Amino acid sequence: MKFFIDSANLDEIRQVAEMGLVDGVTTNPSLLAKEGKGFKQTIVEICSMVEGPVSAEVVTSDNAEQMLKEAHIVSSWHKNVVVKIPFGPEGMKVVRKLSAEGVKTNVTVLFTVSQALIAAKAGATFLSNFVGRIDDLSGDGMVAVQDTVNMVHEYEFKSEVLVASIRSPQTIVESVRAGAHIATIPFKVLNQLYTHPLTTSGIAQFTADWQKSGLSFDS
Ligand code: E4P
C-alpha cells in the first residue's frame, strides 16, 4: 500500500520525505489556507521534495468550464501535479475531459461506492474516499472503502482507491485489510505508526541485557 502525506506543511513533508516514506502528497484548500503561503509556490516546492503525485485542488465546484481552466493552471505547474476535483456532476465532466487529455485526476470528498463508481467511469486516476468524517458521525467509514476496492477489482477499473480523512493508525490497519491502493496520512498519524510500547520496552531490555553481559563485537 502506498503512503501519501496529507499536508501542505513543507517541514512535515520534508521530514517524511527524508524517512523515505512518501509516495505522494495530497493537499486541499483548507490545508493550504492553514499554511498561508502561495498556492503555486507551495505546490511547486512540494514537487521538488517528493518524487510522486502531488494533488492540487480546483476551488470551483459547480461550473465545469471554470473548473477546467483552474485544472489547466495547476497541472501546468509541474509534471507530477494531479488535479484534485470535488465530486459532482460538473466535476465529473471535467474528469472526463482531463482523462481524455491524459491529465491525472484525484476525485475527492467521496463517501459511497456509488459515488466512486461514477468517478471511476469518468476516468479518475484516484478515488479519495473519506473515512474519518463518517467515523466522526458514529458511522463506519471503512465500509465504503471496502466496497470501492471490490468494485474497482470486479469491473477492472484502472482507478486507485485512496483512503483519506484518516484520524488514527487503526484506519491504516483497516486499509491494508481492505486492500486499498493508497492511504493519505496526516503527519501526526504517520509518526504514531512507529510507536508501540512493546517495541520501546523490548529494545530497552535488549540494550540493558547486552550492557550487563560484558559482551562486545570483538569477542
Ligand atoms: C484528502 O485528500 C483530504 O485532504 C483529507 O484527507 C481530508 O481530511 P479531513 O477530514 O481530516 O479534513
XYZ file of C-alpha atoms and ligand atoms in Angstrom:
231
model
C 0.000 0.000 0.000
C 1.358 3.395 -0.961
C 1.740 6.147 1.646
C 0.820 9.701 0.694
C 1.123 12.512 3.225
C -1.984 14.654 3.672
C -0.375 18.028 4.300
C 0.655 21.368 2.824
C 3.266 21.937 5.534
C 6.713 21.973 3.933
C 8.574 20.978 7.126
C 6.339 17.958 7.665
C 6.671 16.885 4.043
C 10.461 17.315 4.129
C 10.732 15.153 7.272
C 8.694 12.263 5.891
C 10.425 12.523 2.515
C 13.758 12.098 4.351
C 12.373 8.968 6.043
C 11.823 7.615 2.519
C 8.194 7.009 3.369
C 6.322 9.196 0.950
C 4.957 8.005 -2.375
C 2.903 11.169 -2.954
C 1.203 14.167 -1.348
C -2.392 15.358 -1.081
C -3.335 18.940 -0.324
C -6.704 20.669 -0.133
C -7.792 24.320 0.143
C -8.144 24.077 3.939
C -4.633 22.643 4.401
C -3.174 25.336 2.102
C -5.086 28.112 3.885
C -3.636 26.903 7.211
C -0.067 27.355 5.918
C -0.799 30.789 4.460
C 1.844 30.634 1.682
C 1.261 30.997 -2.071
C -0.703 28.173 -3.725
C 1.607 27.758 -6.735
C 4.750 28.364 -4.671
C 3.757 25.672 -2.144
C 2.811 23.066 -4.747
C 5.993 23.641 -6.788
C 8.122 23.346 -3.650
C 6.375 20.121 -2.624
C 7.025 18.732 -6.119
C 10.726 19.481 -5.694
C 10.839 17.468 -2.441
C 8.773 14.416 -3.372
C 9.075 12.181 -6.405
C 5.431 11.181 -6.883
C 1.933 12.532 -7.477
C 1.087 15.810 -5.722
C -2.622 16.635 -5.615
C -3.640 20.283 -6.076
C -7.360 21.002 -5.865
C -9.505 23.262 -8.026
C -11.620 25.599 -5.931
C -14.704 25.943 -8.128
C -17.101 23.000 -7.820
C -20.218 24.000 -9.784
C -19.018 25.162 -13.195
C -17.184 22.729 -15.454
C -15.743 25.423 -17.732
C -14.198 27.337 -14.845
C -13.025 24.113 -13.191
C -11.273 23.082 -16.398
C -9.477 26.456 -16.515
C -8.314 26.015 -12.926
C -7.310 22.404 -13.684
C -5.117 23.511 -16.601
C -3.467 26.162 -14.441
C -2.495 23.777 -11.630
C -1.434 20.974 -13.969
C 0.915 23.375 -15.795
C 2.944 23.938 -12.604
C 4.751 20.588 -12.597
C 4.585 17.216 -14.350
C 3.750 15.473 -11.049
C 0.701 17.595 -10.259
C -2.530 15.616 -10.099
C -5.675 17.728 -10.385
C -7.985 17.209 -7.442
C -11.621 17.568 -8.424
C -14.543 17.795 -5.959
C -17.153 15.132 -6.729
C -20.338 16.268 -8.505
C -21.909 16.442 -11.982
C -19.775 19.390 -13.112
C -16.648 17.859 -11.667
C -17.219 14.564 -13.484
C -17.484 16.409 -16.831
C -14.067 17.853 -16.079
C -12.588 14.492 -15.084
C -13.776 13.009 -18.383
C -12.097 15.832 -20.358
C -8.859 15.730 -18.365
C -8.722 11.968 -18.653
C -9.015 12.268 -22.476
C -6.140 14.784 -22.370
C -4.028 12.382 -20.308
C -4.123 14.592 -17.190
C -4.278 12.644 -13.912
C -7.146 13.374 -11.537
C -7.998 12.734 -7.907
C -11.757 12.818 -7.270
C -12.290 13.994 -3.720
C -14.937 14.053 -0.975
C -16.299 10.601 -1.843
C -18.344 8.797 0.792
C -20.129 5.958 -1.037
C -19.313 3.262 -3.547
C -21.949 4.637 -5.935
C -20.146 7.998 -5.991
C -16.838 6.189 -6.504
C -18.342 4.181 -9.383
C -19.373 7.383 -11.164
C -15.888 8.831 -10.671
C -14.224 5.638 -11.919
C -16.477 5.620 -15.008
C -15.427 9.229 -15.687
C -11.794 8.073 -15.714
C -10.497 9.216 -12.315
C -6.918 8.222 -11.547
C -7.508 8.282 -7.776
C -10.739 7.838 -5.796
C -10.438 9.701 -2.473
C -12.757 8.010 -0.035
C -13.125 9.970 3.225
C -13.226 7.747 6.309
C -12.778 9.962 9.374
C -15.668 12.279 8.572
C -18.030 9.257 8.618
C -16.449 7.870 11.804
C -16.919 11.310 13.405
C -20.669 10.763 12.933
C -20.573 7.315 14.588
C -20.567 5.582 11.212
C -18.075 3.104 9.782
C -16.134 4.911 7.089
C -14.281 1.759 6.032
C -17.433 0.125 4.638
C -17.369 2.351 1.544
C -13.610 1.798 1.159
C -14.026 -1.990 1.129
C -16.967 -1.746 -1.308
C -14.939 0.571 -3.561
C -11.892 -1.717 -3.589
C -14.170 -4.642 -4.529
C -15.893 -2.558 -7.208
C -12.609 -1.472 -8.816
C -11.393 -5.085 -8.974
C -14.736 -6.558 -10.079
C -15.097 -4.196 -13.048
C -11.354 -3.862 -13.734
C -11.163 -0.067 -13.446
C -7.690 1.460 -13.540
C -8.598 3.920 -10.730
C -6.741 3.507 -7.426
C -8.576 3.658 -4.116
C -7.101 6.350 -1.893
C -8.168 6.258 1.761
C -8.466 9.852 3.018
C -9.606 11.711 6.126
C -7.536 9.469 8.377
C -7.613 10.097 12.127
C -5.668 7.161 13.612
C -3.302 4.246 12.901
C -6.277 1.866 13.126
C -7.502 3.191 9.770
C -4.157 2.216 8.222
C -4.574 -1.328 9.565
C -8.086 -1.481 8.136
C -6.947 -0.003 4.810
C -4.398 -2.807 4.468
C -7.112 -5.374 5.273
C -9.398 -3.792 2.679
C -6.658 -3.937 0.026
C -6.728 -0.174 -0.612
C -4.050 1.050 -3.010
C -3.099 4.197 -1.071
C -3.599 5.849 2.317
C -3.074 9.595 2.599
C -1.901 10.098 6.147
C -1.573 13.195 8.340
C 1.942 13.785 9.759
C 0.866 13.013 13.331
C -0.664 9.653 12.395
C 2.355 8.720 10.271
C 4.585 9.166 13.325
C 2.158 7.215 15.515
C 2.689 4.227 13.195
C 6.207 3.863 14.628
C 5.005 3.768 18.214
C 4.323 0.584 20.159
C 5.078 0.284 23.904
C 6.298 -3.310 23.456
C 8.749 -2.173 20.754
C 10.119 0.528 23.087
C 10.399 -1.773 26.121
C 11.709 -4.671 24.001
C 14.577 -2.596 22.595
C 15.360 -1.175 26.066
C 15.558 -4.716 27.509
C 17.918 -5.936 24.756
C 20.192 -2.932 25.337
C 20.198 -3.391 29.130
C 20.955 -7.141 28.896
C 23.786 -6.504 26.440
C 25.367 -3.861 28.629
C 25.209 -6.108 31.730
C 26.752 -9.068 29.904
C 30.105 -7.524 29.092
C 29.803 -8.880 25.528
C 31.297 -6.897 22.660
C 31.617 -7.081 18.889
C 35.280 -8.091 19.271
C 34.835 -11.324 21.217
C -7.839 14.204 1.322
O -7.182 14.341 0.314
C -8.188 15.309 2.225
O -7.188 16.289 2.116
C -8.214 14.945 3.672
O -7.869 13.584 3.891
C -9.422 15.402 4.402
O -9.306 15.012 5.730
P -10.123 15.694 6.929
O -11.455 15.018 7.034
O -9.270 15.416 8.131
O -10.222 17.155 6.614
